[in-house]
Amino acid sequence: MQHTVSSKTLIKACVSAILVAIAVLITLILPAEYNIDPTGLGHKLGLTVLATPFETPVVNNAEQSTKDEYEVIEVLVPAGRGVEYKFSMQQHDKMSYEWLTDGPVLFFDLHGEPQGDTSGYFESYAIATLDEMQGSFTAPFTGSHGWYWKNESDIPVSVLLMVKGQYEVLGLKQ
């Protein structure tokens, strides 16, 4: 005896599966992987602990090396303030990056400052207001290169920054 499934039943099953997948993504995967918890359930279940930020590596003056794997860094941008996160790069070094926020859009300026320059000169590579971006760049000069993010909202915003390439982490610029 052969059973046939009606189109209506098949559509209901597909819609149900999509809704369950969305619920799992929002309540379990985002809190556990990216510390993005729109419902608060991830925190109550202890899932946000799994996405604890990686500590910023200590900067050493060793020769720069190429990182073939993405390094994941979390940067907290306080409400109504801006922060700058920098990397030391030699001329022609390459970096691939991706970053995303856990909330509102941020104004940002991806830029570099030449090593030893005291005039305040910097060169901007990208300026926009976004909640995520990915790309790559080649350092046009030796110096510090990185992002300035400004949070114009009234809540702190976490930026998940993923980088790989030729650089040494300088971290938050004071």
N, CA, C and O of each residue as an XYZ file, in Angstrom:
696
protein
N       0.825     -1.172      0.000
C       0.000      0.000      0.000
C       0.877      1.246      0.000
O       1.790      1.367      0.818
N       0.613      2.142     -0.885
C       1.442      3.328     -1.057
C       0.705      4.557     -0.515
O      -0.474      4.771     -0.797
N       1.448      5.373      0.285
C       0.859      6.601      0.817
C       1.385      7.778      0.019
O       2.579      7.845     -0.269
N       0.542      8.674     -0.328
C       0.973      9.897     -0.996
C       0.776     11.063     -0.039
O      -0.198     11.122      0.711
N       1.702     11.962     -0.087
C       1.649     13.145      0.769
C       1.100     14.288     -0.063
O       1.573     14.561     -1.166
N       0.113     14.938      0.478
C      -0.483     16.047     -0.265
C       0.453     17.247     -0.269
O       1.317     17.375      0.599
N       0.278     18.105     -1.230
C       1.082     19.331     -1.318
C       0.884     20.191     -0.085
O       1.833     20.809      0.398
N      -0.317     20.238      0.421
C      -0.611     21.039      1.612
C       0.181     20.531      2.813
O       0.747     21.331      3.558
N       0.231     19.230      3.011
C       0.992     18.633      4.113
C       2.480     18.900      3.950
O       3.170     19.208      4.921
N       2.973     18.781      2.725
C       4.394     19.020      2.453
C       4.767     20.475      2.736
O       5.821     20.742      3.313
N       3.926     21.399      2.342
C       4.190     22.828      2.590
C       4.172     23.112      4.084
O       5.026     23.847      4.581
N       3.206     22.537      4.816
C       3.148     22.723      6.271
C       4.423     22.200      6.937
O       4.971     22.838      7.836
N       4.885     21.036      6.485
C       6.098     20.455      7.068
C       7.315     21.328      6.791
O       8.146     21.511      7.681
N       7.444     21.872      5.585
C       8.575     22.745      5.234
C       8.542     24.039      6.034
O       9.569     24.481      6.550
N       7.365     24.645      6.137
C       7.232     25.884      6.908
C       7.563     25.632      8.370
O       8.241     26.443      9.000
N       7.090     24.511      8.918
C       7.390     24.166     10.312
C       8.892     23.989     10.519
O       9.447     24.471     11.507
N       9.545     23.301      9.593
C      10.995     23.085      9.703
C      11.752     24.410      9.643
O      12.719     24.601     10.379
N      11.326     25.313      8.786
C      11.987     26.622      8.683
C      11.796     27.413      9.977
O      12.738     28.040     10.460
N      10.595     27.390     10.539
C      10.335     28.114     11.785
C      11.159     27.542     12.944
O      11.685     28.298     13.761
N      11.271     26.224     13.017
C      12.099     25.605     14.057
C      13.563     25.995     13.867
O      14.254     26.289     14.842
N      14.039     26.002     12.635
C      15.438     26.387     12.364
C      15.689     27.832     12.770
O      16.733     28.128     13.353
N      14.775     28.728     12.483
C      14.924     30.135     12.867
C      14.936     30.261     14.391
O      15.748     31.000     14.948
N      14.036     29.539     15.062
C      13.992     29.589     16.525
C      15.296     29.076     17.130
O      15.812     29.671     18.076
N      15.830     27.989     16.599
C      17.103     27.443     17.093
C      18.239     28.438     16.851
O      19.086     28.638     17.723
N      18.259     29.057     15.681
C      19.295     30.047     15.374
C      19.253     31.201     16.369
O      20.282     31.574     16.934
N      18.068     31.766     16.585
C      17.950     32.945     17.448
C      18.171     32.621     18.922
O      18.813     33.391     19.636
N      17.645     31.484     19.383
C      17.711     31.192     20.820
C      18.942     30.404     21.250
O      19.331     30.476     22.415
N      19.563     29.657     20.346
C      20.678     28.800     20.748
C      21.996     29.114     20.038
O      23.021     29.298     20.694
N      21.978     29.176     18.723
C      23.227     29.308     17.967
C      23.845     30.696     18.128
O      25.029     30.807     18.445
N      23.062     31.757     17.916
C      23.623     33.113     18.046
C      24.186     33.385     19.439
O      25.286     33.927     19.540
N      23.475     33.031     20.530
C      24.062     33.263     21.856
C      25.329     32.435     22.098
O      26.290     32.938     22.681
N      25.341     31.190     21.663
C      26.484     30.314     21.928
C      27.693     30.655     21.077
O      28.823     30.557     21.557
N      27.491     31.052     19.827
C      28.610     31.296     18.926
C      29.084     32.750     18.915
O      30.287     33.000     18.843
N      28.158     33.714     18.984
C      28.516     35.119     18.784
C      28.133     36.029     19.951
O      28.320     37.244     19.871
N      27.598     35.455     21.035
C      27.158     36.236     22.187
C      26.103     37.272     21.782
O      26.020     38.349     22.372
N      25.310     36.934     20.782
C      24.191     37.767     20.356
C      22.938     37.073     20.892
O      22.604     35.969     20.463
N      22.249     37.725     21.828
C      21.159     37.078     22.546
C      19.923     37.973     22.562
O      19.626     38.589     23.586
N      19.188     38.058     21.432
C      18.042     38.972     21.371
C      16.902     38.601     22.316
O      16.132     39.477     22.709
N      16.771     37.333     22.690
C      15.661     36.919     23.543
C      16.027     36.844     25.023
O      15.138     36.842     25.874
N      17.318     36.782     25.344
C      17.747     36.620     26.734
C      17.755     35.168     27.173
O      18.280     34.854     28.242
N      17.187     34.275     26.377
C      17.138     32.861     26.722
C      18.531     32.226     26.734
O      18.819     31.362     27.563
N      19.385     32.658     25.815
C      20.748     32.121     25.773
C      21.501     32.371     27.066
O      22.248     31.510     27.528
N      21.309     33.544     27.652
C      21.956     33.869     28.927
C      21.391     32.990     30.038
O      22.139     32.461     30.861
N      20.064     32.837     30.059
C      19.424     32.017     31.094
C      19.858     30.559     31.009
O      19.957     29.875     32.028
N      20.117     30.085     29.790
C      20.560     28.698     29.603
C      22.069     28.536     29.744
O      22.588     27.421     29.689
N      22.774     29.658     29.925
C      24.226     29.599     30.073
C      24.978     29.471     28.766
O      26.159     29.124     28.773
N      24.328     29.741     27.641
C      24.969     29.577     26.341
C      25.932     30.714     26.008
O      26.902     30.508     25.279
N      25.675     31.909     26.533
C      26.544     33.045     26.205
C      27.946     32.853     26.774
O      28.899     33.475     26.305
N      28.073     31.996     27.780
C      29.400     31.701     28.342
C      30.287     31.034     27.297
O      31.507     31.197     27.305
N      29.654     30.279     26.395
C      30.426     29.602     25.349
C      31.063     30.583     24.382
O      32.061     30.262     23.737
N      30.497     31.769     24.278
C      31.003     32.775     23.337
C      31.803     33.847     24.062
O      31.832     34.997     23.622
N      32.453     33.490     25.168
C      33.234     34.489     25.899
C      34.310     35.051     24.998
O      34.884     34.323     24.188
N      34.592     36.341     25.127
C      35.571     36.972     24.241
C      36.969     36.410     24.449
O      37.361     36.028     25.551
N      37.696     36.375     23.353
C      39.090     35.982     23.418
C      39.878     37.141     24.004
O      39.577     38.305     23.739
N      40.886     36.819     24.800
C      41.703     37.883     25.353
C      42.595     38.464     24.275
O      43.070     37.760     23.384
N      42.810     39.758     24.375
C      43.694     40.420     23.437
C      45.118     39.943     23.692
O      45.596     40.010     24.825
N      45.791     39.471     22.672
C      47.161     39.003     22.868
C      48.087     40.136     23.295
O      47.881     41.296     22.938
N      49.111     39.777     24.067
C      50.109     40.754     24.471
C      50.982     41.070     23.268
O      51.411     40.170     22.546
N      51.240     42.346     23.059
C      52.063     42.759     21.929
C      53.521     42.520     22.266
O      53.990     42.893     23.341
N      54.232     41.899     21.346
C      55.671     41.787     21.511
C      56.324     42.383     20.274
O      55.667     42.593     19.254
N      57.562     42.641     20.365
C      58.262     43.281     19.256
C      58.927     42.270     18.341
O      59.853     42.605     17.602
N      58.456     41.039     18.390
C      59.010     40.013     17.512
C      58.635     40.310     16.067
O      57.716     41.080     15.786
N      59.362     39.688     15.172
C      59.084     39.881     13.752
C      57.649     39.457     13.445
O      57.152     38.470     13.987
N      57.003     40.207     12.582
C      55.621     39.910     12.257
C      55.533     38.598     11.495
O      56.412     38.261     10.701
N      54.462     37.868     11.750
C      54.281     36.601     11.068
C      52.913     36.596     10.400
O      52.040     37.404     10.718
N      52.751     35.672      9.474
C      51.490     35.553      8.774
C      50.586     34.606      9.550
O      50.984     33.493      9.896
N      49.371     35.057      9.818
C      48.379     34.220     10.474
C      47.468     33.667      9.385
O      46.778     34.424      8.702
N      47.469     32.337      9.226
C      46.670     31.699      8.191
C      45.240     31.426      8.656
O      44.341     31.247      7.835
N      45.034     31.393      9.968
C      43.709     31.163     10.535
C      43.171     32.503     11.034
O      43.935     33.372     11.456
N      41.862     32.658     10.981
C      41.268     33.885     11.501
C      41.456     33.966     13.008
O      41.196     33.003     13.729
N      41.905     35.108     13.471
C      41.988     35.415     14.892
C      40.710     36.180     15.236
O      40.338     37.119     14.532
N      40.044     35.783     16.309
C      38.772     36.395     16.689
C      38.993     37.288     17.897
O      39.543     36.860     18.911
N      38.558     38.534     17.774
C      38.753     39.534     18.821
C      37.416     40.205     19.081
O      36.710     40.573     18.142
N      37.067     40.365     20.345
C      35.849     41.102     20.677
C      36.238     42.471     21.210
O      37.087     42.589     22.093
N      35.605     43.508     20.661
C      35.861     44.892     21.078
C      34.539     45.473     21.556
O      33.552     45.453     20.821
N      34.510     45.987     22.777
C      33.307     46.605     23.320
C      33.367     48.111     23.081
O      34.329     48.773     23.470
N      32.332     48.643     22.441
C      32.235     50.081     22.177
C      31.157     50.636     23.108
O      29.972     50.388     22.886
N      31.545     51.384     24.146
C      30.564     51.888     25.113
C      29.541     52.825     24.470
O      29.811     53.442     23.440
N      28.381     52.920     25.084
C      27.315     53.791     24.597
C      27.816     55.232     24.503
O      28.430     55.747     25.438
N      27.547     55.877     23.362
C      27.896     57.282     23.177
C      29.384     57.574     23.096
O      29.785     58.731     23.227
N      30.225     56.552     22.883
C      31.678     56.756     22.843
C      32.271     56.060     21.631
O      31.585     55.342     20.904
N      33.559     56.289     21.431
C      34.283     55.651     20.345
C      35.527     54.956     20.866
O      36.078     55.352     21.893
N      35.970     53.928     20.168
C      37.212     53.233     20.506
C      37.991     52.974     19.222
O      37.436     52.933     18.124
N      39.292     52.801     19.403
C      40.177     52.539     18.274
C      40.934     51.250     18.557
O      41.498     51.082     19.638
N      40.947     50.335     17.583
C      41.653     49.066     17.715
C      42.652     48.970     16.576
O      42.279     49.090     15.409
N      43.941     48.750     16.913
C      45.007     48.870     15.915
C      45.882     47.617     15.816
O      45.958     46.793     16.728
N      46.534     47.526     14.659
C      47.495     46.475     14.355
C      48.747     47.131     13.794
O      48.657     48.140     13.094
N      49.901     46.575     14.091
C      51.149     47.034     13.492
C      51.376     46.226     12.217
O      51.327     44.996     12.229
N      51.627     46.942     11.110
C      51.847     46.269      9.828
C      52.996     46.940      9.085
O      53.186     48.154      9.171
N      53.748     46.141      8.365
C      54.811     46.648      7.510
C      54.210     47.035      6.157
O      53.134     46.561      5.792
N      54.903     47.889      5.426
C      54.442     48.271      4.094
C      54.233     47.012      3.249
O      55.068     46.108      3.263
N      53.136     46.954      2.525
C      52.734     45.867      1.637
C      52.235     44.615      2.362
O      51.913     43.624      1.706
N      52.160     44.632      3.719
C      51.539     43.510      4.429
C      50.051     43.485      4.078
O      49.443     44.518      3.800
N      49.489     42.287      4.100
C      48.077     42.120      3.741
C      47.280     41.613      4.950
O      47.785     40.848      5.772
N      46.029     42.057      5.032
C      45.129     41.604      6.087
C      43.743     41.370      5.485
O      43.230     42.198      4.733
N      43.153     40.232      5.831
C      41.746     39.970      5.522
C      40.981     40.147      6.817
O      41.486     39.807      7.887
N      39.763     40.677      6.734
C      39.004     40.954      7.951
C      37.518     40.791      7.712
O      37.027     40.828      6.584
N      36.832     40.611      8.813
C      35.379     40.655      8.840
C      34.992     41.090     10.236
O      35.573     40.624     11.215
N      34.018     41.977     10.339
C      33.515     42.343     11.659
C      32.008     42.515     11.601
O      31.437     42.838     10.559
N      31.376     42.290     12.756
C      29.945     42.484     12.865
C      29.608     42.890     14.289
O      30.322     42.547     15.231
N      28.508     43.626     14.436
C      28.090     44.082     15.758
C      26.984     43.182     16.290
O      26.369     42.419     15.546
N      26.745     43.288     17.593
C      25.637     42.554     18.199
C      24.407     43.446     18.342
O      23.476     43.109     19.074
N      24.401     44.559     17.659
C      23.268     45.470     17.802
C      23.280     46.552     16.750
O      23.359     46.277     15.553
N      23.199     47.797     17.216
C      23.070     48.935     16.293
C      24.279     49.105     15.367
O      25.358     48.560     15.598
N      24.044     49.885     14.313
C      25.131     50.228     13.405
C      26.132     51.127     14.128
O      25.784     51.813     15.089
N      27.367     51.114     13.658
C      28.417     51.973     14.197
C      29.032     52.782     13.067
O      29.193     52.285     11.952
N      29.373     54.024     13.358
C      30.213     54.789     12.446
C      31.597     54.187     12.571
O      32.031     53.870     13.679
N      32.311     54.018     11.448
C      33.678     53.516     11.540
C      34.571     54.194     10.511
O      34.122     54.711      9.488
N      35.855     54.165     10.836
C      36.899     54.675      9.944
C      38.034     53.665      9.992
O      38.732     53.563     11.001
N      38.224     52.921      8.912
C      39.367     52.012      8.772
C      40.496     52.863      8.221
O      40.382     53.421      7.129
N      41.597     52.966      8.977
C      42.651     53.910      8.594
C      44.016     53.440      9.086
O      44.124     52.456      9.817
N      45.055     54.161      8.670
C      46.411     53.865      9.104
C      47.185     55.131      9.411
O      46.903     56.205      8.878
N      48.176     54.976     10.291
C      49.048     56.087     10.678
C      50.500     55.637     10.470
O      50.894     54.585     10.975
N      51.290     56.411      9.741
C      52.681     56.010      9.481
C      53.505     55.914     10.771
O      53.337     56.706     11.698
N      54.384     54.935     10.798
C      55.277     54.755     11.938
C      56.184     55.969     12.078
O      56.754     56.437     11.093
N      56.321     56.482     13.300
C      57.223     57.592     13.579
C      56.662     58.964     13.244
O      57.309     59.968     13.541
N      55.488     59.046     12.638
C      54.914     60.339     12.276
C      54.355     61.022     13.522
O      53.624     60.408     14.299
N      54.696     62.278     13.705
C      54.208     63.035     14.864
C      53.280     64.173     14.449
O      52.850     64.958     15.294
N      52.970     64.270     13.169
C      52.145     65.377     12.680
C      50.649     65.126     12.871
O      49.852     66.055     12.742
N      50.253     63.878     13.179
C      48.836     63.551     13.299
C      48.239     63.057     12.000
O      47.033     62.824     11.926
N      49.064     62.893     10.967
C      48.583     62.422      9.665
C      48.029     61.001      9.780
O      48.600     60.162     10.477
N      46.938     60.741      9.108
C      46.437     59.383      8.939
C      45.751     59.294      7.587
O      45.294     60.297      7.037
N      45.686     58.072      7.058
C      45.038     57.838      5.767
C      43.864     56.902      5.976
O      44.031     55.801      6.501
N      42.662     57.336      5.565
C      41.458     56.510      5.688
C      41.310     55.620      4.467
O      41.520     56.051      3.334
N      40.937     54.351      4.723
C      40.721     53.395      3.642
C      39.227     53.160      3.406
O      38.812     52.860      2.287
N      38.424     53.298      4.462
C      36.970     53.127      4.351
C      36.314     53.875      5.499
O      36.754     53.778      6.644
N      35.263     54.621      5.190
C      34.487     55.343      6.202
C      33.014     55.110      5.880
O      32.573     55.337      4.753
N      32.254     54.654      6.885
C      30.827     54.400      6.665
C      30.145     54.208      8.015
O      30.783     54.298      9.064
N      28.861     53.946      7.975
C      28.082     53.581      9.156
C      27.381     52.269      8.818
O      26.454     52.235      8.008
N      27.843     51.182      9.457
C      27.357     49.834      9.143
C      27.296     48.994     10.413
O      27.782     49.410     11.465
N      26.689     47.797     10.309
C      26.721     46.861     11.425
C      27.586     45.638     11.108
O      27.707     44.727     11.927
N      28.187     45.626      9.912
C      29.121     44.557      9.547
C      29.883     44.961      8.292
O      29.432     45.796      7.508
N      31.046     44.348      8.127
C      31.839     44.607      6.930
C      32.875     43.499      6.795
O      33.328     42.934      7.791
N      33.238     43.200      5.572
C      34.337     42.265      5.345
C      35.129     42.731      4.143
O      34.607     43.411      3.260
N      36.398     42.356      4.123
C      37.243     42.745      3.013
C      38.698     42.430      3.309
O      39.016     41.604      4.164
N      39.567     43.104      2.584
C      41.004     42.951      2.800
C      41.673     44.237      2.358
O      41.113     45.009      1.580
N      42.872     44.457      2.860
C      43.638     45.607      2.400
C      45.122     45.320      2.508
O      45.555     44.433      3.244
N      45.880     46.083      1.765
C      47.337     46.018      1.786
C      47.834     47.321      2.377
O      47.456     48.399      1.917
N      48.682     47.230      3.396
C      49.181     48.428      4.066
C      50.038     49.251      3.093
O      51.025     48.743      2.562
N      49.669     50.507      2.859
C      50.444     51.329      1.925
C      51.752     51.843      2.532
O      52.627     52.335      1.819
N      51.874     51.722      3.855
C      53.087     52.173      4.538
C      53.221     51.410      5.848
O      52.249     50.839      6.342
N      54.426     51.400      6.409
C      54.658     50.783      7.714
C      54.041     51.671      8.786
O      54.218     52.889      8.775
N      53.321     51.054      9.706
C      52.719     51.824     10.788
C      51.589     51.064     11.449
O      51.506     49.839     11.355
N      50.708     51.814     12.128
C      49.561     51.199     12.783
C      48.337     51.384     11.890
O      48.105     52.455     11.328
N      47.568     50.314     11.778
C      46.396     50.299     10.909
C      45.256     49.651     11.691
O      45.476     48.697     12.438
N      44.047     50.165     11.522
C      42.927     49.563     12.232
C      41.671     50.401     12.130
O      41.517     51.224     11.228
N      40.786     50.174     13.070
C      39.446     50.747     13.039
C      39.214     51.715     14.194
O      39.692     51.518     15.311
N      38.467     52.760     13.883
C      37.848     53.600     14.902
C      36.350     53.353     14.751
O      35.782     53.579     13.682
N      35.716     52.888     15.825
C      34.267     52.691     15.825
C      33.648     53.685     16.791
O      34.143     53.858     17.905
N      32.561     54.346     16.374
C      31.842     55.267     17.255
C      30.413     54.768     17.416
O      29.702     54.523     16.441
N      30.016     54.625     18.676
C      28.688     54.138     19.027
C      27.815     55.331     19.396
O      27.999     55.928     20.457
N      26.884     55.676     18.547
C      26.009     56.810     18.820
C      24.713     56.383     19.492
O      23.814     57.203     19.678
N      24.604     55.108     19.859
C      23.399     54.623     20.531
C      23.549     54.799     22.042
O      24.586     55.244     22.533
N      22.492     54.438     22.762
C      22.526     54.564     24.226
C      22.778     53.222     24.914
O      22.553     53.085     26.117
N      23.249     52.223     24.141
C      23.612     50.924     24.717
C      25.003     50.538     24.223
O      25.382     50.902     23.110
N      25.770     49.806     25.035
C      27.079     49.341     24.564
C      26.906     48.368     23.400
O      25.932     47.618     23.341
N      27.860     48.392     22.481
C      27.811     47.503     21.318
C      29.100     46.689     21.286
O      30.197     47.228     21.433
N      28.945     45.387     21.090
C      30.088     44.492     20.975
C      30.391     44.274     19.497
O      29.493     43.987     18.705
N      31.668     44.414     19.134
C      32.110     44.158     17.766
C      32.913     42.863     17.781
O      33.872     42.730     18.541
N      32.521     41.916     16.946
C      33.277     40.685     16.774
C      34.143     40.880     15.539
O      33.635     40.932     14.419
N      35.451     40.987     15.745
C      36.417     41.261     14.683
C      37.204     39.990     14.397
O      37.777     39.390     15.306
N      37.230     39.581     13.129
C      37.979     38.396     12.718
C      39.022     38.841     11.695
O      38.676     39.422     10.666
N      40.295     38.568     11.975
C      41.379     39.015     11.101
C      42.359     37.878     10.837
O      42.546     36.990     11.670
N      42.978     37.925      9.660
C      44.097     37.025      9.369
C      45.005     37.741      8.390
O      44.563     38.602      7.629
N      46.273     37.380      8.414
C      47.223     38.002      7.509
C      48.543     38.292      8.197
O      48.987     37.553      9.075
N      49.167     39.401      7.771
C      50.491     39.782      8.270
C      50.331     40.991      9.181
O      50.131     42.104      8.695
N      50.414     40.791     10.491
C      50.213     41.881     11.436
C      50.660     41.441     12.828
O      50.861     40.254     13.082
N      50.808     42.394     13.703
C      50.937     42.175     15.136
C      49.855     43.007     15.792
O      49.630     44.153     15.404
N      49.186     42.441     16.779
C      48.095     43.141     17.467
C      48.683     44.214     18.376
O      49.563     43.940     19.192
N      48.186     45.434     18.226
C      48.492     46.517     19.170
C      47.351     46.647     20.180
O      47.580     47.018     21.331
N      46.127     46.345     19.753
C      44.985     46.375     20.638
C      44.318     47.743     20.694
O      44.439     48.558     19.779
N      43.608     47.971     21.804
C      42.911     49.236     21.982
C      43.914     50.373     22.119
O      44.858     50.283     22.904
N      43.711     51.427     21.365
C      44.588     52.592     21.437
C      44.090     53.482     22.567
O      42.914     53.844     22.627
N      44.987     53.817     23.436
C      44.623     54.646     24.596
C      44.759     56.111     24.291
O      44.494     56.948     25.153
